[in-house]
Amino acid sequence: MGRGDLTNAEWDRLESFLPPGGARGGRWSDHRRVINGVLYRVRTGVQWRDLPERFGPWETVYKRHRRWSADGTWTMLLSRIQAAEDAAGQIDWDVSVDSTAVRAHQHAAGARKALAVAVPKGDRRGDEPGRSGFEETDGPVGRSGQIGECLGRSRGGFTTKIHLAADGRCRPLALVLTPGHYGDGPQLERVLEQLSVPRIGVGRPRTRPDQVLADKAYTSRKNRRYLRRRGIRHTIPERLDQQRHRKNRGSRGGRPTGFDSERYKKRNTVERTINRLKGFRAVATRYEKRAYIYLGTVTLAALVIWLRT
């Protein structure tokens, strides 16, 4: 077993959730060896062609990662591990929300434009970057251009932004990708809508945290209305210009927003979660041309954090 590979205990937690394989003439080769190959690449950021021979053909490792990023296998594994942790009472539901910009390598540009796909009337999945439908092998359809692949220009250059919610133990609960120039505040609702931890046995998935902590970028009235409508307590500081505007309006400005400075100190958990994610070199720098493959890379890094925390 090499450094960074799945331990026996970690493999035992994942094996039962994986599709059957390994039989002679079957669809899948050894899952553990291939997953270790993907982990090696996510941890080191090497080119796929430079994977060590002990992981088998690099094409097999890459295609498995691409396929499982497209069909949601990585996301399924993450949700199963989260469900087990929640059933054991190991999730701290004081959730912190933030984002981080990731520099995109020059090789991340130039993805071929996807063919336009007709979207059924009333289906708005194609309106959101990174949330289109999936094909089995080739990933999301109906996407094209840098915005569709979550690439944008910001002060940091050619970037992608990862928006995430983290629990109180510095583990990612929900992930959303946008182009790097997108603001943080408008993505709060999207991030919290992605938060869904299944129950083991009967019962609906848990989607509502006990508390949401966020910085001033998320202090808009729209976000506060959304949190109140869902009955979610929140600790978000108010910007100085909002305070002046409210005071200038007198009684029409409404009451001051509540703010617990002691509880707000716990918001550093999301910053520490980001540091953990960026410890994986293929997360800290985006090399993938396709957004769905990069999201699979980030999801796998989050899965490893859950397994090893």
Short mmCIF file of C-alpha atoms in Angstrom, two decimals:
data_model
loop_
_atom_site.label_atom_id
_atom_site.label_comp_id
_atom_site.label_asym_id
_atom_site.label_seq_id
_atom_site.Cartn_x
_atom_site.Cartn_y
_atom_site.Cartn_z
CA MET A 1 0.00 0.00 0.00
CA GLY A 2 1.45 3.36 -1.05
CA ARG A 3 1.31 6.66 0.78
CA GLY A 4 -2.15 8.20 0.42
CA ASP A 5 -3.83 4.95 -0.68
CA LEU A 6 -7.05 3.74 0.94
CA THR A 7 -6.44 1.87 4.16
CA ASN A 8 -8.22 -1.43 4.82
CA ALA A 9 -10.65 0.29 7.19
CA GLU A 10 -11.45 2.99 4.61
CA TRP A 11 -11.89 0.42 1.85
CA ASP A 12 -14.26 -1.62 4.03
CA ARG A 13 -16.49 1.46 4.41
CA LEU A 14 -16.66 2.05 0.63
CA GLU A 15 -16.65 -1.44 -0.88
CA SER A 16 -20.31 -2.29 -0.29
CA PHE A 17 -21.50 0.88 -2.05
CA LEU A 18 -19.54 0.35 -5.28
CA PRO A 19 -20.99 -1.27 -8.41
CA PRO A 20 -20.10 -4.97 -8.71
CA GLY A 21 -16.98 -5.69 -10.69
CA GLY A 22 -13.70 -7.53 -10.81
CA ALA A 23 -15.05 -10.69 -12.46
CA ARG A 24 -13.32 -12.04 -15.54
CA GLY A 25 -14.77 -10.39 -18.64
CA GLY A 26 -16.83 -8.02 -16.50
CA ARG A 27 -17.28 -4.29 -17.01
CA TRP A 28 -15.02 -3.12 -14.17
CA SER A 29 -11.47 -3.99 -13.23
CA ASP A 30 -10.29 -3.91 -9.62
CA HIS A 31 -12.06 -0.97 -7.95
CA ARG A 32 -9.56 -0.47 -5.14
CA ARG A 33 -6.55 -0.21 -7.44
CA VAL A 34 -8.31 2.23 -9.75
CA ILE A 35 -9.61 4.42 -6.90
CA ASN A 36 -6.10 4.54 -5.43
CA GLY A 37 -4.88 5.69 -8.85
CA VAL A 38 -7.45 8.50 -8.92
CA LEU A 39 -6.52 9.44 -5.33
CA TYR A 40 -2.83 9.58 -6.30
CA ARG A 41 -3.59 11.96 -9.13
CA VAL A 42 -5.93 14.15 -7.01
CA ARG A 43 -3.33 14.33 -4.23
CA THR A 44 -0.30 15.05 -6.42
CA GLY A 45 -1.80 16.80 -9.45
CA VAL A 46 0.32 14.82 -11.94
CA GLN A 47 -0.78 14.34 -15.51
CA TRP A 48 -2.86 11.23 -16.05
CA ARG A 49 -0.23 9.76 -18.35
CA ASP A 50 2.35 9.97 -15.57
CA LEU A 51 0.49 7.71 -13.13
CA PRO A 52 2.73 4.94 -11.70
CA GLU A 53 2.34 1.55 -13.33
CA ARG A 54 1.11 -0.04 -10.10
CA PHE A 55 -2.31 1.53 -10.76
CA GLY A 56 -2.68 -0.17 -14.13
CA PRO A 57 -3.32 1.57 -17.47
CA TRP A 58 -3.75 5.31 -17.00
CA GLU A 59 -6.62 5.33 -19.51
CA THR A 60 -8.62 2.98 -17.24
CA VAL A 61 -8.07 5.21 -14.21
CA TYR A 62 -8.98 8.39 -16.09
CA LYS A 63 -12.07 6.94 -17.76
CA ARG A 64 -13.35 5.55 -14.46
CA HIS A 65 -12.95 8.97 -12.84
CA ARG A 66 -14.66 10.69 -15.76
CA ARG A 67 -17.55 8.22 -15.79
CA TRP A 68 -18.10 8.33 -12.04
CA SER A 69 -17.95 12.13 -12.10
CA ALA A 70 -20.65 12.14 -14.76
CA ASP A 71 -23.04 9.55 -13.33
CA GLY A 72 -22.80 10.80 -9.73
CA THR A 73 -20.95 7.84 -8.21
CA TRP A 74 -18.53 10.06 -6.27
CA THR A 75 -21.45 12.11 -4.98
CA MET A 76 -23.30 8.94 -3.98
CA LEU A 77 -20.29 7.64 -2.01
CA LEU A 78 -19.95 10.98 -0.23
CA SER A 79 -23.63 11.02 0.73
CA ARG A 80 -23.46 7.41 2.04
CA ILE A 81 -20.50 8.26 4.29
CA GLN A 82 -22.26 11.41 5.49
CA ALA A 83 -25.38 9.36 6.27
CA ALA A 84 -23.36 6.92 8.37
CA GLU A 85 -21.74 9.80 10.28
CA ASP A 86 -25.11 11.45 10.87
CA ALA A 87 -26.62 8.20 12.14
CA ALA A 88 -23.76 7.98 14.64
CA GLY A 89 -24.36 11.57 15.77
CA GLN A 90 -20.96 12.69 14.49
CA ILE A 91 -22.08 15.71 12.40
CA ASP A 92 -22.03 19.17 13.96
CA TRP A 93 -24.96 20.93 12.27
CA ASP A 94 -23.66 24.46 12.91
CA VAL A 95 -22.89 24.98 9.22
CA SER A 96 -20.53 27.62 7.84
CA VAL A 97 -20.70 28.85 4.24
CA ASP A 98 -17.96 30.46 2.18
CA SER A 99 -16.16 30.21 -1.16
CA THR A 100 -12.64 30.05 -2.52
CA ALA A 101 -11.20 30.93 -5.91
CA VAL A 102 -9.10 28.31 -7.68
CA ARG A 103 -6.60 29.25 -10.36
CA ALA A 104 -7.27 27.39 -13.59
CA HIS A 105 -4.28 26.06 -15.49
CA GLN A 106 -3.95 27.12 -19.12
CA HIS A 107 -4.77 23.53 -20.13
CA ALA A 108 -8.22 23.94 -18.56
CA ALA A 109 -9.26 26.17 -21.45
CA GLY A 110 -10.34 25.08 -24.88
CA ALA A 111 -12.99 22.45 -24.19
CA ARG A 112 -14.96 21.55 -27.28
CA LYS A 113 -18.35 23.15 -27.42
CA ALA A 114 -21.14 20.70 -26.66
CA LEU A 115 -23.98 20.24 -29.11
CA ALA A 116 -27.13 22.12 -28.16
CA VAL A 117 -29.68 19.83 -26.52
CA ALA A 118 -33.37 20.62 -26.38
CA VAL A 119 -34.54 21.18 -22.82
CA PRO A 120 -38.16 20.22 -22.06
CA LYS A 121 -40.51 23.09 -21.35
CA GLY A 122 -40.50 23.92 -17.65
CA ASP A 123 -37.15 22.17 -17.05
CA ARG A 124 -34.66 24.84 -15.93
CA ARG A 125 -31.68 22.61 -15.19
CA GLY A 126 -29.72 24.12 -18.06
CA ASP A 127 -30.08 27.67 -16.66
CA GLU A 128 -27.55 27.14 -13.89
CA PRO A 129 -23.79 26.69 -14.48
CA GLY A 130 -22.68 23.25 -13.38
CA ARG A 131 -26.21 21.88 -12.88
CA SER A 132 -27.17 20.50 -16.28
CA GLY A 133 -28.36 16.96 -16.93
CA PHE A 134 -25.98 14.00 -17.17
CA GLU A 135 -25.26 11.44 -19.81
CA GLU A 136 -23.86 8.11 -18.73
CA THR A 137 -20.34 8.49 -20.14
CA ASP A 138 -19.75 11.96 -21.52
CA GLY A 139 -21.06 14.01 -18.63
CA PRO A 140 -23.32 17.05 -18.68
CA VAL A 141 -25.03 17.95 -21.92
CA GLY A 142 -26.22 21.22 -23.40
CA ARG A 143 -23.23 23.22 -22.09
CA SER A 144 -20.71 25.29 -23.98
CA GLY A 145 -18.31 28.15 -23.49
CA GLN A 146 -16.28 29.21 -20.47
CA ILE A 147 -19.31 30.14 -18.37
CA GLY A 148 -20.87 26.71 -18.95
CA GLU A 149 -17.61 25.09 -17.82
CA CYS A 150 -17.41 27.36 -14.73
CA LEU A 151 -14.40 29.34 -15.94
CA GLY A 152 -14.20 33.09 -15.51
CA ARG A 153 -11.89 36.07 -15.18
CA SER A 154 -11.28 37.66 -11.80
CA ARG A 155 -8.46 39.48 -10.03
CA GLY A 156 -6.71 36.15 -9.70
CA GLY A 157 -6.83 35.61 -13.47
CA PHE A 158 -8.44 32.57 -15.08
CA THR A 159 -10.37 31.06 -12.19
CA THR A 160 -13.13 28.78 -10.96
CA LYS A 161 -14.87 29.36 -7.64
CA ILE A 162 -15.84 26.62 -5.20
CA HIS A 163 -18.79 27.50 -2.95
CA LEU A 164 -19.21 25.15 -0.01
CA ALA A 165 -20.95 24.51 3.28
CA ALA A 166 -18.92 22.87 6.06
CA ASP A 167 -20.01 21.26 9.30
CA GLY A 168 -18.53 22.15 12.69
CA ARG A 169 -15.83 19.47 12.30
CA CYS A 170 -14.35 21.03 9.13
CA ARG A 171 -15.88 18.62 6.60
CA PRO A 172 -17.63 19.63 3.36
CA LEU A 173 -21.39 19.06 3.34
CA ALA A 174 -22.29 20.68 -0.01
CA LEU A 175 -20.32 21.87 -3.04
CA VAL A 176 -21.19 24.19 -5.96
CA LEU A 177 -18.97 25.42 -8.80
CA THR A 178 -19.27 28.78 -10.56
CA PRO A 179 -17.01 30.91 -12.74
CA GLY A 180 -14.42 32.81 -10.71
CA HIS A 181 -16.03 36.23 -11.14
CA TYR A 182 -19.39 35.20 -9.63
CA GLY A 183 -20.27 36.77 -6.29
CA ASP A 184 -20.63 34.81 -3.06
CA GLY A 185 -23.95 36.12 -1.76
CA PRO A 186 -26.17 35.05 -4.69
CA GLN A 187 -24.93 31.45 -4.31
CA LEU A 188 -26.03 30.94 -0.69
CA GLU A 189 -29.39 29.47 -1.68
CA ARG A 190 -27.82 27.13 -4.23
CA VAL A 191 -25.29 25.85 -1.71
CA LEU A 192 -27.90 25.17 0.97
CA GLU A 193 -30.20 23.51 -1.57
CA GLN A 194 -27.38 21.03 -2.26
CA LEU A 195 -27.20 20.10 1.42
CA SER A 196 -28.94 16.74 1.74
CA VAL A 197 -27.77 13.98 4.11
CA PRO A 198 -29.79 10.75 3.72
CA ARG A 199 -31.15 8.84 6.69
CA ILE A 200 -30.17 5.24 7.30
CA GLY A 201 -33.50 3.42 7.25
CA VAL A 202 -36.73 5.38 6.95
CA GLY A 203 -37.09 9.13 6.90
CA ARG A 204 -36.40 12.02 4.58
CA PRO A 205 -32.85 13.31 4.07
CA ARG A 206 -31.81 16.05 6.46
CA THR A 207 -31.57 19.35 4.57
CA ARG A 208 -31.80 21.98 7.30
CA PRO A 209 -28.86 22.87 9.55
CA ASP A 210 -29.23 24.04 13.14
CA GLN A 211 -27.38 27.28 12.41
CA VAL A 212 -25.78 28.98 9.41
CA LEU A 213 -22.70 31.17 9.83
CA ALA A 214 -21.41 33.35 7.00
CA ASP A 215 -19.43 36.56 6.48
CA LYS A 216 -20.60 39.96 5.24
CA ALA A 217 -20.71 38.82 1.62
CA TYR A 218 -23.93 36.94 2.44
CA THR A 219 -25.73 39.71 4.33
CA SER A 220 -28.31 40.63 1.68
CA ARG A 221 -31.99 40.91 2.58
CA LYS A 222 -32.79 38.21 0.06
CA ASN A 223 -30.54 35.72 1.85
CA ARG A 224 -31.96 36.61 5.26
CA ARG A 225 -35.52 36.23 3.96
CA TYR A 226 -34.63 32.82 2.52
CA LEU A 227 -33.15 31.64 5.82
CA ARG A 228 -36.13 32.91 7.82
CA ARG A 229 -38.56 31.25 5.41
CA ARG A 230 -36.85 27.91 5.99
CA GLY A 231 -36.68 28.46 9.75
CA ILE A 232 -32.87 28.43 9.84
CA ARG A 233 -31.16 30.47 12.52
CA HIS A 234 -28.22 32.43 11.17
CA THR A 235 -25.30 34.53 12.31
CA ILE A 236 -24.28 36.95 9.57
CA PRO A 237 -22.72 40.38 10.30
CA GLU A 238 -24.28 43.45 8.74
CA ARG A 239 -22.22 45.70 6.48
CA LEU A 240 -21.58 49.28 7.62
CA ASP A 241 -23.36 50.78 4.62
CA GLN A 242 -26.46 48.71 5.40
CA GLN A 243 -26.37 49.88 9.00
CA ARG A 244 -26.16 53.55 7.91
CA HIS A 245 -28.96 53.11 5.40
CA ARG A 246 -31.21 51.52 8.02
CA LYS A 247 -30.52 54.27 10.56
CA ASN A 248 -31.09 57.01 7.98
CA ARG A 249 -34.57 55.62 7.30
CA GLY A 250 -35.51 55.89 10.98
CA SER A 251 -38.49 53.77 12.00
CA ARG A 252 -38.99 52.66 8.39
CA GLY A 253 -35.55 51.04 8.40
CA GLY A 254 -36.69 48.17 10.58
CA ARG A 255 -35.04 46.53 13.55
CA PRO A 256 -31.30 45.78 13.68
CA THR A 257 -30.33 42.27 12.70
CA GLY A 258 -29.33 39.96 15.53
CA PHE A 259 -25.66 39.02 15.73
CA ASP A 260 -23.89 36.70 18.19
CA SER A 261 -20.20 37.59 18.11
CA GLU A 262 -19.21 34.57 20.21
CA ARG A 263 -20.98 32.10 17.94
CA TYR A 264 -19.53 33.86 14.89
CA LYS A 265 -16.03 32.83 16.00
CA LYS A 266 -16.93 29.32 14.92
CA ARG A 267 -17.08 30.41 11.27
CA ASN A 268 -13.38 29.63 10.91
CA THR A 269 -14.37 26.00 10.39
CA VAL A 270 -15.17 26.68 6.74
CA GLU A 271 -11.78 28.35 6.25
CA ARG A 272 -10.07 25.29 7.70
CA THR A 273 -12.17 23.08 5.43
CA ILE A 274 -10.97 25.04 2.42
CA ASN A 275 -7.37 24.57 3.58
CA ARG A 276 -7.96 20.83 3.77
CA LEU A 277 -9.45 20.73 0.27
CA LYS A 278 -6.58 22.73 -1.19
CA GLY A 279 -4.13 20.28 0.34
CA PHE A 280 -5.04 18.20 -2.71
CA ARG A 281 -3.02 19.69 -5.56
CA ALA A 282 -5.55 18.80 -8.25
CA VAL A 283 -8.11 20.82 -6.27
CA ALA A 284 -5.86 23.80 -5.54
CA THR A 285 -5.21 24.15 -9.29
CA ARG A 286 -7.82 23.22 -11.85
CA TYR A 287 -6.47 21.20 -14.78
CA GLU A 288 -9.74 19.72 -16.10
CA LYS A 289 -11.41 21.27 -19.11
CA ARG A 290 -14.85 20.01 -18.09
CA ALA A 291 -16.54 21.38 -15.00
CA TYR A 292 -18.24 18.08 -14.13
CA ILE A 293 -14.88 16.27 -14.01
CA TYR A 294 -13.39 18.97 -11.78
CA LEU A 295 -16.45 18.79 -9.53
CA GLY A 296 -15.84 15.02 -9.31
CA THR A 297 -12.24 15.75 -8.28
CA VAL A 298 -13.37 18.12 -5.52
CA THR A 299 -16.05 15.64 -4.40
CA LEU A 300 -13.48 12.83 -4.14
CA ALA A 301 -11.22 15.09 -2.06
CA ALA A 302 -14.19 15.82 0.23
CA LEU A 303 -14.88 12.08 0.48
CA VAL A 304 -11.30 11.44 1.63
CA ILE A 305 -11.63 14.19 4.24
CA TRP A 306 -14.77 12.50 5.61
CA LEU A 307 -13.08 9.09 5.68
CA ARG A 308 -10.01 10.37 7.50
CA THR A 309 -11.58 12.77 10.01
#
